[in-house]
PDB file of C-alpha atoms and ligand atoms in Angstrom:
ATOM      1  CA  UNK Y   1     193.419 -35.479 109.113  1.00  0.00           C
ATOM      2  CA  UNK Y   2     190.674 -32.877 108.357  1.00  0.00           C
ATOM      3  CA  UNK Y   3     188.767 -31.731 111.632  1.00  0.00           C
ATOM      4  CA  UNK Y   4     185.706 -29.682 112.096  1.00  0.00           C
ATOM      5  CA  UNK Y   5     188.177 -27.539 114.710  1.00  0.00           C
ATOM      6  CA  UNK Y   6     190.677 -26.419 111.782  1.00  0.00           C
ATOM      7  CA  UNK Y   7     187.644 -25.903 108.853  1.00  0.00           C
ATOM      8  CA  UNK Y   8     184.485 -24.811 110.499  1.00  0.00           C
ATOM      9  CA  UNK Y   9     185.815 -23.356 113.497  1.00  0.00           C
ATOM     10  CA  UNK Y  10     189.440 -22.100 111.748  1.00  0.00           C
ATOM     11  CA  UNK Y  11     188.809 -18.321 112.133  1.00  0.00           C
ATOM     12  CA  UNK Y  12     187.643 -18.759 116.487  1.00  0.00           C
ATOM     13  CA  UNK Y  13     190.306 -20.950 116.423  1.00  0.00           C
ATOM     14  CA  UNK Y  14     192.413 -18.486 115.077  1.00  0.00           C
ATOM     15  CA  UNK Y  15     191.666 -16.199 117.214  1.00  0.00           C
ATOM     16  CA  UNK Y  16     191.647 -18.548 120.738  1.00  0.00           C
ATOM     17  CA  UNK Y  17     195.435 -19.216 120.229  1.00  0.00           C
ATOM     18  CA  UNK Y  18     196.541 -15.678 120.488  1.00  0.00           C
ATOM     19  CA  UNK Y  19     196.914 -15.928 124.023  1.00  0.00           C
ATOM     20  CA  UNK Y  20     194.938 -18.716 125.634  1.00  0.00           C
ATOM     21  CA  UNK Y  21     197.106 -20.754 128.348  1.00  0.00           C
ATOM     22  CA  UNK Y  22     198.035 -24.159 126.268  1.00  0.00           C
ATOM     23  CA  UNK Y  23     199.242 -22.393 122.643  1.00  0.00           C
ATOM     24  CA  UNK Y  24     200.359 -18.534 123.468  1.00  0.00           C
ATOM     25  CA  UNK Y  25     201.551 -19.832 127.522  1.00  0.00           C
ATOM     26  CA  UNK Y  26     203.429 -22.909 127.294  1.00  0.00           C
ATOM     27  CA  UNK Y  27     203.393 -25.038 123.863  1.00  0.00           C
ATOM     28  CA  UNK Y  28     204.730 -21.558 121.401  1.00  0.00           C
ATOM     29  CA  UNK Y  29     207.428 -19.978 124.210  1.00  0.00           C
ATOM     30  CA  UNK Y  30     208.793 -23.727 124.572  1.00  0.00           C
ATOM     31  CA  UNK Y  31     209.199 -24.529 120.975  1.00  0.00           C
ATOM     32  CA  UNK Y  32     210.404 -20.664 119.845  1.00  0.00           C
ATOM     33  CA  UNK Y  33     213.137 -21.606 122.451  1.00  0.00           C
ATOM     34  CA  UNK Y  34     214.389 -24.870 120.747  1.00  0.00           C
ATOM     35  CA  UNK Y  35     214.938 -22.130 117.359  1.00  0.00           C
ATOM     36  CA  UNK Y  36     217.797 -20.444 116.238  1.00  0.00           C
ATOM     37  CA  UNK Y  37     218.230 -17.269 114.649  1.00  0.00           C
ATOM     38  CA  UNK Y  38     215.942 -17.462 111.459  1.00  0.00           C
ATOM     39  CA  UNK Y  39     217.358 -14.755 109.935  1.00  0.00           C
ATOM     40  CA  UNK Y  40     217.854 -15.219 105.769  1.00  0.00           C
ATOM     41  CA  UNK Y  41     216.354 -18.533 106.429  1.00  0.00           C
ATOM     42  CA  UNK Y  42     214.128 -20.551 103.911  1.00  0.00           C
ATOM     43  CA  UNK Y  43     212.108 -21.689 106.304  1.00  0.00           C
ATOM     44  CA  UNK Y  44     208.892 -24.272 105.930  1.00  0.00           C
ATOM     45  CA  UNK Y  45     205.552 -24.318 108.386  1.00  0.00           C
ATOM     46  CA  UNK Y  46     203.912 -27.380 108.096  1.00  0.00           C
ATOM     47  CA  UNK Y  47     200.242 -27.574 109.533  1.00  0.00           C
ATOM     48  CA  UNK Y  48     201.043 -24.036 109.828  1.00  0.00           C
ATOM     49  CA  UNK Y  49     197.084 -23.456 110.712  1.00  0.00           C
ATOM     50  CA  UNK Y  50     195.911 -20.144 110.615  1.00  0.00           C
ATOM     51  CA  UNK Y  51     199.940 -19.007 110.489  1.00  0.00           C
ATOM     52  CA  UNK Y  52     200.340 -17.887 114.506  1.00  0.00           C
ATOM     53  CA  UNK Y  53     203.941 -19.369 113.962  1.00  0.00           C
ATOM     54  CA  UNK Y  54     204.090 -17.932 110.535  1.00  0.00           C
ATOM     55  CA  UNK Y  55     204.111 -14.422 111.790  1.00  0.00           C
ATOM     56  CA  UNK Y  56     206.896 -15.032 114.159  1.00  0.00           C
ATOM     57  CA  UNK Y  57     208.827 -16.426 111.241  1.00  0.00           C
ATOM     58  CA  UNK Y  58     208.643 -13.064 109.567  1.00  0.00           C
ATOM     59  CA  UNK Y  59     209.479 -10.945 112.736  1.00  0.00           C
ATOM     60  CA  UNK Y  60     212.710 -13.108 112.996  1.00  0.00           C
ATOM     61  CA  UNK Y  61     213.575 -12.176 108.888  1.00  0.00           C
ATOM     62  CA  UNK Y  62     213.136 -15.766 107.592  1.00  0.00           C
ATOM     63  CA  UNK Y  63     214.260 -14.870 103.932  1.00  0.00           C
ATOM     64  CA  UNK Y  64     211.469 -17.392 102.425  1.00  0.00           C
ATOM     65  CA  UNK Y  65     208.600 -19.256 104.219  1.00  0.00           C
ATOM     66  CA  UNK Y  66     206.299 -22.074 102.615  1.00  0.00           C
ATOM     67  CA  UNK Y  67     203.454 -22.324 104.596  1.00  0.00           C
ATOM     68  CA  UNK Y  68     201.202 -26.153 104.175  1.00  0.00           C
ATOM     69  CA  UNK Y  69     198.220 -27.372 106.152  1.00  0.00           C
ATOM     70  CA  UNK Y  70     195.383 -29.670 105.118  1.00  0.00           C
ATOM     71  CA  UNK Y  71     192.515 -27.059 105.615  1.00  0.00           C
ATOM     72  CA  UNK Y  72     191.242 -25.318 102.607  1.00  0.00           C
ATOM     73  CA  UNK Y  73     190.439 -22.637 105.267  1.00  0.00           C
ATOM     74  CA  UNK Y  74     193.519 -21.920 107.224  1.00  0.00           C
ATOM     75  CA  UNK Y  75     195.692 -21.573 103.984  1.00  0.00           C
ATOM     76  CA  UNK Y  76     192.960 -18.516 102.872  1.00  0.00           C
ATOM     77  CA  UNK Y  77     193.623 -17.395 106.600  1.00  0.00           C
ATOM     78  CA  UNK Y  78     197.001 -17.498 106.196  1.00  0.00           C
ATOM     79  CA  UNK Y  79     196.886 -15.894 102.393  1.00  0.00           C
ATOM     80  CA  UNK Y  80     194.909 -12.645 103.601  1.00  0.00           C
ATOM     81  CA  UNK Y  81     197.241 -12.189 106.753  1.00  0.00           C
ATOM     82  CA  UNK Y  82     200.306 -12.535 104.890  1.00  0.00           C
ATOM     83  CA  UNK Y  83     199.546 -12.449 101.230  1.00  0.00           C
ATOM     84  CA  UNK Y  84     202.691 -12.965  98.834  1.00  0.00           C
ATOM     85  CA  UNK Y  85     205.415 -12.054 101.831  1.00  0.00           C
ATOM     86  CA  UNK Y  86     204.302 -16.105 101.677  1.00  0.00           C
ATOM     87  CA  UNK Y  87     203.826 -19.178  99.835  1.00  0.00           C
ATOM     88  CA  UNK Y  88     201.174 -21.310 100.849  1.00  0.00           C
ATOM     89  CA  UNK Y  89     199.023 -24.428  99.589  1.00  0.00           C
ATOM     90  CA  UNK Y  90     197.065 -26.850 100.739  1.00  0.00           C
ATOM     91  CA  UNK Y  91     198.185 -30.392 101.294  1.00  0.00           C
ATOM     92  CA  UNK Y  92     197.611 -33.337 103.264  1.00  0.00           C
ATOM     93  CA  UNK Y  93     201.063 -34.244 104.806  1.00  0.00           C
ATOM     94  CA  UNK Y  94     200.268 -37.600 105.477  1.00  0.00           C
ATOM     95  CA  UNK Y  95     201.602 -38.245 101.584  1.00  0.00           C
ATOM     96  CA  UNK Y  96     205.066 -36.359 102.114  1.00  0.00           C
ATOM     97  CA  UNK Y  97     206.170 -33.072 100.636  1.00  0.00           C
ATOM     98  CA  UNK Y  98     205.904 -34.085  96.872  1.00  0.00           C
ATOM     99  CA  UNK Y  99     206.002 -30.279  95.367  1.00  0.00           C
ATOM    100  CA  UNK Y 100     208.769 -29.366  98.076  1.00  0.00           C
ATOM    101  CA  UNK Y 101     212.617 -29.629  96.269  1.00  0.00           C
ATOM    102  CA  UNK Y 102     215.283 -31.864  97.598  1.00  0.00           C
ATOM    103  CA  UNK Y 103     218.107 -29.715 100.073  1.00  0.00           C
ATOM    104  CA  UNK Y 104     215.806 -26.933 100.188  1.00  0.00           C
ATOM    105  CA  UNK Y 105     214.745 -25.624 103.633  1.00  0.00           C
ATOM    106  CA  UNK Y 106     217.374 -24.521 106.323  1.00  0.00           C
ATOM    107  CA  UNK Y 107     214.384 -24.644 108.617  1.00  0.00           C
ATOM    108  CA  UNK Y 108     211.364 -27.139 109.061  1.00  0.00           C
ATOM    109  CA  UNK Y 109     209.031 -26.353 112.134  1.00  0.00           C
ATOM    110  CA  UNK Y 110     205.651 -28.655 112.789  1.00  0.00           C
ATOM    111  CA  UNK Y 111     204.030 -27.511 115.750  1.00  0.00           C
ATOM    112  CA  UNK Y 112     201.141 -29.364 117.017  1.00  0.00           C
ATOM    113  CA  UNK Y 113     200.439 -31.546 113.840  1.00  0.00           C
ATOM    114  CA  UNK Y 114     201.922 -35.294 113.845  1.00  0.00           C
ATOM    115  CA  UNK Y 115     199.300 -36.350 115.432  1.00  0.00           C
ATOM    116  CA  UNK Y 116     197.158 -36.117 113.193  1.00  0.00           C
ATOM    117  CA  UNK Y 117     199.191 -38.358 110.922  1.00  0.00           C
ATOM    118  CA  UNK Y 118     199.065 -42.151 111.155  1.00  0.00           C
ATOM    119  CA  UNK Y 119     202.347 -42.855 109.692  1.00  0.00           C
ATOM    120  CA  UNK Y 120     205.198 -40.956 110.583  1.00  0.00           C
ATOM    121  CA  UNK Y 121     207.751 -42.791 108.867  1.00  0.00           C
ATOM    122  CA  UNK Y 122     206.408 -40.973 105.242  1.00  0.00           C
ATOM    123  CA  UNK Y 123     206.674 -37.529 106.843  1.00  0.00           C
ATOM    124  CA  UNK Y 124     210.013 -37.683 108.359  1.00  0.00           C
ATOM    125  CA  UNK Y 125     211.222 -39.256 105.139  1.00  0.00           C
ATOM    126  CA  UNK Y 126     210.042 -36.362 103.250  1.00  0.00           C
ATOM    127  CA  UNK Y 127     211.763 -33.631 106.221  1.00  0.00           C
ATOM    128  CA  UNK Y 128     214.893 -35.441 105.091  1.00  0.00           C
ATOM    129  CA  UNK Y 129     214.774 -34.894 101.256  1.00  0.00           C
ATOM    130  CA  UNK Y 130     213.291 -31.360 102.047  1.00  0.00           C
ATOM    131  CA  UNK Y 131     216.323 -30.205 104.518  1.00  0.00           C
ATOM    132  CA  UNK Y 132     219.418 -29.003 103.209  1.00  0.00           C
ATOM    133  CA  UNK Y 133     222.595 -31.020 104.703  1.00  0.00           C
ATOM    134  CA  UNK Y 134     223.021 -29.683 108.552  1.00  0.00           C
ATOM    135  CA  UNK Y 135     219.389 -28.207 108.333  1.00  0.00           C
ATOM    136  CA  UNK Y 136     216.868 -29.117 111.096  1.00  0.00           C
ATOM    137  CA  UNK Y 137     213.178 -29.849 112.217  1.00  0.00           C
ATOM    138  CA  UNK Y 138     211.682 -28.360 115.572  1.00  0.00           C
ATOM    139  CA  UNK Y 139     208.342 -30.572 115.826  1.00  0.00           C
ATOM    140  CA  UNK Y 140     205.841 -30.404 118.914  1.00  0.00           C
ATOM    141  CA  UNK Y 141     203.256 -32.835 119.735  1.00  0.00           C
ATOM    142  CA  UNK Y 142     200.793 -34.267 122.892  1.00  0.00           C
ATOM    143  CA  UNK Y 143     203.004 -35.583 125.710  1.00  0.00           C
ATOM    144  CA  UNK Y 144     202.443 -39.406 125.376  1.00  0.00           C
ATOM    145  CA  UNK Y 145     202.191 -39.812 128.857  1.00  0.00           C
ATOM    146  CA  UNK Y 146     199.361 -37.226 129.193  1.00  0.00           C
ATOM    147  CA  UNK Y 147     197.215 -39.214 126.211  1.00  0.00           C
ATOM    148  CA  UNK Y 148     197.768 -42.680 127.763  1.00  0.00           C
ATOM    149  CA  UNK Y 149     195.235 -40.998 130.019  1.00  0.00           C
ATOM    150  CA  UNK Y 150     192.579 -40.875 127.410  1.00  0.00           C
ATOM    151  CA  UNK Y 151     193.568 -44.602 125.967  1.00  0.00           C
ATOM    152  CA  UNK Y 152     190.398 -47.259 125.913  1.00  0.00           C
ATOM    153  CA  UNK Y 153     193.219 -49.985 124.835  1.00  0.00           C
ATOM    154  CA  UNK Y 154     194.916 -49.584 127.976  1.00  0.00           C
ATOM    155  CA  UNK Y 155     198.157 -50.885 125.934  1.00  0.00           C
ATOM    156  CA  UNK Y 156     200.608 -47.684 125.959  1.00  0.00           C
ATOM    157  CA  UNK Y 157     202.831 -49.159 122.955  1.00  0.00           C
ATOM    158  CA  UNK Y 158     199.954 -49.538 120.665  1.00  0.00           C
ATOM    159  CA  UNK Y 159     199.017 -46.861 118.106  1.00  0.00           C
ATOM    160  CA  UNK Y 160     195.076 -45.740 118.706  1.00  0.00           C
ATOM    161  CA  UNK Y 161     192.842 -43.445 117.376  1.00  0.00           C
ATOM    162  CA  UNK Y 162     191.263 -41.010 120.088  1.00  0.00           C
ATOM    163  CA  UNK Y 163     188.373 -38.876 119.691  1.00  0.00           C
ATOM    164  CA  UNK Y 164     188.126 -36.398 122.187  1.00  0.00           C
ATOM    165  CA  UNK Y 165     186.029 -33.346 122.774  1.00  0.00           C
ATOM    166  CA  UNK Y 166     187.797 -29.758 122.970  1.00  0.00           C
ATOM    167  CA  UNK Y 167     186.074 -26.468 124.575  1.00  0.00           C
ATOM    168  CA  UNK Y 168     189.385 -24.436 122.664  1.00  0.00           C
ATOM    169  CA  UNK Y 169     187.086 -22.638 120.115  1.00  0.00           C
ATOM    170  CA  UNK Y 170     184.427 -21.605 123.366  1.00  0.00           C
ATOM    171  CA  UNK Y 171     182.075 -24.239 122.396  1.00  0.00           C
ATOM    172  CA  UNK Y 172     183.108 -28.115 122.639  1.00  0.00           C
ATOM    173  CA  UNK Y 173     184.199 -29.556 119.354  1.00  0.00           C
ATOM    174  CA  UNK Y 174     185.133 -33.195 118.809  1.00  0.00           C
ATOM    175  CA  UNK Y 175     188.697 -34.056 117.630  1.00  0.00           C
ATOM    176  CA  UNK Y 176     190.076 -37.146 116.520  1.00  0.00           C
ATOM    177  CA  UNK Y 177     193.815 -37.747 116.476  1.00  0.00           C
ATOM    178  CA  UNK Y 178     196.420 -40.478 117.211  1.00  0.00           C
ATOM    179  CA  UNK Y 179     198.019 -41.536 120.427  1.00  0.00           C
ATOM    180  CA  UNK Y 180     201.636 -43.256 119.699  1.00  0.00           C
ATOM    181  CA  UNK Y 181     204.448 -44.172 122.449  1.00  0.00           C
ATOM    182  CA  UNK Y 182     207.278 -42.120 122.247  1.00  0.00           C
ATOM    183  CA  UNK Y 183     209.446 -44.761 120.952  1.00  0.00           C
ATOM    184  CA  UNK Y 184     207.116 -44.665 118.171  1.00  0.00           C
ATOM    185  CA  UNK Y 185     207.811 -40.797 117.315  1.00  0.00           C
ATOM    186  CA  UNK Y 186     211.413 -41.197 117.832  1.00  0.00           C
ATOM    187  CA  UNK Y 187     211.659 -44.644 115.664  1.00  0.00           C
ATOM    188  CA  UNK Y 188     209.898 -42.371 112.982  1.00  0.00           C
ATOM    189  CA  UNK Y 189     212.669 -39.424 113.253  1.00  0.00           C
ATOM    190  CA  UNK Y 190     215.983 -42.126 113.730  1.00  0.00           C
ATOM    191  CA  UNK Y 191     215.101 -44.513 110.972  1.00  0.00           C
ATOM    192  CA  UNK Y 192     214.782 -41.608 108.653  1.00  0.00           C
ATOM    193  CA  UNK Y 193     218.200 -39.727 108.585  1.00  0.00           C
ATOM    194  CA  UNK Y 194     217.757 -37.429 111.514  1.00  0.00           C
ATOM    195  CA  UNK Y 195     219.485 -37.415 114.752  1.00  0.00           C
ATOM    196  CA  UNK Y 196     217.286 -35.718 117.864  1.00  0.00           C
ATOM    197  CA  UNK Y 197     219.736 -32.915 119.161  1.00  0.00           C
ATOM    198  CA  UNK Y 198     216.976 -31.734 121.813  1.00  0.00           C
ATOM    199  CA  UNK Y 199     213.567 -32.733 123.761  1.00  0.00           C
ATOM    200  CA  UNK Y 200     211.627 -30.761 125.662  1.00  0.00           C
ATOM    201  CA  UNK Y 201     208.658 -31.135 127.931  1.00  0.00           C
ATOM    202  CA  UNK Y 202     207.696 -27.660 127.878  1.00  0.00           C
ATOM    203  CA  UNK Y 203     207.493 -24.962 130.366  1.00  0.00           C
ATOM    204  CA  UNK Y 204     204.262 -23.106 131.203  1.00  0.00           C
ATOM    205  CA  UNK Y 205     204.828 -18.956 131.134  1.00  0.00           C
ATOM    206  CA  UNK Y 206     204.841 -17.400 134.605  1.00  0.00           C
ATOM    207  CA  UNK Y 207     202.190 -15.361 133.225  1.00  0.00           C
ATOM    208  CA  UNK Y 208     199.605 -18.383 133.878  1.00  0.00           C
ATOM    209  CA  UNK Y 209     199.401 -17.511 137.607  1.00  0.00           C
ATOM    210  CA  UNK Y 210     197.330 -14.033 136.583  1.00  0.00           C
ATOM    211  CA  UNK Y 211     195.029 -16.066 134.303  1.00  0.00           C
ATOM    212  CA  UNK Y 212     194.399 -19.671 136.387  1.00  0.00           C
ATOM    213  CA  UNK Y 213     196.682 -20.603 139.702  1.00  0.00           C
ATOM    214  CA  UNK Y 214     195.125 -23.990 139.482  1.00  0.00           C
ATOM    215  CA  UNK Y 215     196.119 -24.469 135.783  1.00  0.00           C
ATOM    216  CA  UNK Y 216     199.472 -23.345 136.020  1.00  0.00           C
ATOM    217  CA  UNK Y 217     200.180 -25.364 139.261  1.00  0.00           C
ATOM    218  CA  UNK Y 218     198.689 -28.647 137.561  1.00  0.00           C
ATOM    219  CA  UNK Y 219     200.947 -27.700 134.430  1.00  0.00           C
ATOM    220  CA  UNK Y 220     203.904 -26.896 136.222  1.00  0.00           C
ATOM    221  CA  UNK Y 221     203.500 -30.450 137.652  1.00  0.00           C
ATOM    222  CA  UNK Y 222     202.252 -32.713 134.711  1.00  0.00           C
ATOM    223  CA  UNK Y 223     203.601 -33.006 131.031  1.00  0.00           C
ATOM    224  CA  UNK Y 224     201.416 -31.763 128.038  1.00  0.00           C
ATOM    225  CA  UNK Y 225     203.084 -31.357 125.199  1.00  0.00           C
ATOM    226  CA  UNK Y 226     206.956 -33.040 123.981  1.00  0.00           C
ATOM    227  CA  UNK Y 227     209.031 -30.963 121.725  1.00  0.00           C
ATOM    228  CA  UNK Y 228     211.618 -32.497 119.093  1.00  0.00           C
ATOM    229  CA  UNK Y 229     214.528 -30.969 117.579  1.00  0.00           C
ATOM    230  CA  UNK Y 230     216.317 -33.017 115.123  1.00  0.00           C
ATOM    231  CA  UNK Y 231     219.288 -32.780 112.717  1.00  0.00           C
ATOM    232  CA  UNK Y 232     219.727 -33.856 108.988  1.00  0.00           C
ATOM    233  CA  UNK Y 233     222.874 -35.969 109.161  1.00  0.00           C
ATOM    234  CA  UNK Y 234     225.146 -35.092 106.324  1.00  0.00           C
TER     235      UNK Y 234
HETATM  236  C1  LIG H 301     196.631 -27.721 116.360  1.00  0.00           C
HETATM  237  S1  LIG H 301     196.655 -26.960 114.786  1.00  0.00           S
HETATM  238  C2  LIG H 301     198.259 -26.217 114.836  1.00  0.00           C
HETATM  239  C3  LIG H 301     198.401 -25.065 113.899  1.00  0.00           C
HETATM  240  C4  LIG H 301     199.743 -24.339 113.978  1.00  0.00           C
HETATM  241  N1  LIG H 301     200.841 -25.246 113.719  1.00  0.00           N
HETATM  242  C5  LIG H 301     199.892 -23.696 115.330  1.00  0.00           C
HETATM  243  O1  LIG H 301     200.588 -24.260 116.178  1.00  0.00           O
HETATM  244  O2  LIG H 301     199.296 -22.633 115.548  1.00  0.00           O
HETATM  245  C6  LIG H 301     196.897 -28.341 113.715  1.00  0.00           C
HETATM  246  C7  LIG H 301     196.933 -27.988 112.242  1.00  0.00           C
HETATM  247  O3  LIG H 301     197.350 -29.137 111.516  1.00  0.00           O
HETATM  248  C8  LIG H 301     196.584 -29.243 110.347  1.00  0.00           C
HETATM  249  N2  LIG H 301     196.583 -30.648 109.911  1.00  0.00           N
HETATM  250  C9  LIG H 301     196.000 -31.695 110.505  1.00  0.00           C
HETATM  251  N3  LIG H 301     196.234 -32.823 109.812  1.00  0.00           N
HETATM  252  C10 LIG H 301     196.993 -32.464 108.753  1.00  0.00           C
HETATM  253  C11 LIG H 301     197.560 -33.193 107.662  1.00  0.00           C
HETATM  254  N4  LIG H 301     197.396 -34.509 107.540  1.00  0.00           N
HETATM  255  N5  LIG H 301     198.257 -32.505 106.734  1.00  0.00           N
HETATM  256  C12 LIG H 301     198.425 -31.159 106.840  1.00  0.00           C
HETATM  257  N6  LIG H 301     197.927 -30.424 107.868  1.00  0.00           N
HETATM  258  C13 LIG H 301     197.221 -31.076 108.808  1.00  0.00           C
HETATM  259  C14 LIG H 301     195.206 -28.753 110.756  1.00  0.00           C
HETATM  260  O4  LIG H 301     194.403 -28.390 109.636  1.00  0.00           O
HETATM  261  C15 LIG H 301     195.562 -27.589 111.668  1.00  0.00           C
HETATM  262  O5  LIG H 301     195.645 -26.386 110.980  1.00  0.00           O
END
């Protein structure tokens, strides 16, 4: 889904997720810690943004990294940070991973993208044909309990769109995304050929308390994000 956020507003928000509280404090050291060693690794970022997690890719020595996201803009961020150590295009992942080979990638992270995505099921299809037997997917995504707060439905199992407003970029920004039950995400990872080897909630960085006690006592307490680890089956 294109946003205003991740076109517009790609290069502040580039440079808000180097260390604001919710990417660089609690959703990136929680889903770095569901990784293994990358080294030699052909690994894939998809909705890799303005490539945050793309750089940490290359500090661990993944051998190869394809980098995808929808914006036009984050993939010319991405191309001047890391220019051919990289491949990168632009794509919308809602239709799969149609130029990606089959038992390719050792590695598949997605942090902060499905939802974004209406169907799932088309995605996680595609992760399967794109892994190599054994290989695995570390996705993150809003904690569905936190987004049943936002819900006008007031039905938790039904899919909705949300349109919210976000201050992330230092001015507020409207985003539109979709809330989905967690038996929806994990429906979309089982009935495709994975098996989920780890979930996460997330833990907020001690480091919090010098920048906001409040915040980092409400996150401590509340979920925000979920994070997914799951396995190609052979
Ligand atoms: C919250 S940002 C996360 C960026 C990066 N993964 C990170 O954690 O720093 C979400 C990214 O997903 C991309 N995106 C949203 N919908 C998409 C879609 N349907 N296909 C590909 N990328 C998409 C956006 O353009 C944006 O760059």
């Amino acid at each position: 889904m294109k946003s205003l956020m991740y076109s517009e507003h790609a290069e502040k928000y580039d440079s808000a997720v180097q260390d604001n509280i919710y990417n660089a404090c609690l959703e990136r050291p929680s889903l770095q810690a569901m990784l293994n060693d990358l080294a030699g690794l052909n690994v894939l970022d998809l909705g890799c943004g303005s490539g945050v997690y793309t750089q940490l890719l290359i500090e661990q020595g993944a051998a190869e990294i394809t980098c995808i996201d929808v914006s036009e803009k984050m993939i010319q961020i991405v191309d001047s940070k890391f220019g051919s150590r990289v491949s990168s295009y632009s794509q919308d992942l809602s239709i799969g991973l149609p130029q990606e080979e089959p038992n390719s990638k050792d590695v598949i992270i997605c942090p902060l993208v499905i939802h974004y995505i209406e169907d799932l099921c088309v995605l996680f299809q595609a992760v399967n044909r794109v892994l190599k037997a054994g290989g695995y997917m570390v996705f993150s995504t809003h904690h569905p309990l936190a987004d049943f707060e936002c819900s006008r439905s007031g039905n938790y199992f039904e899919r909705e769109l949300i349109t919210d407003v976000w201050d992330t970029v230092g001015e507020p920004v409207e985003v539109v995304f979709y809330r989905r039950s967690l038996t929806e995400i994990m429906d979309a990872v089982t009935k495709n050929g994975l098996a989920v080897t780890q979930l996460s909630e997330g833990k907020v960085a001690d480091k919090v308390k010098e920048i906001s006690m409040e915040r980092y006592n409400y996150l401590s307490k509340n979920p925000n994000f979920i994070f997914i680890k799951c396995q190609k089956l052979c």
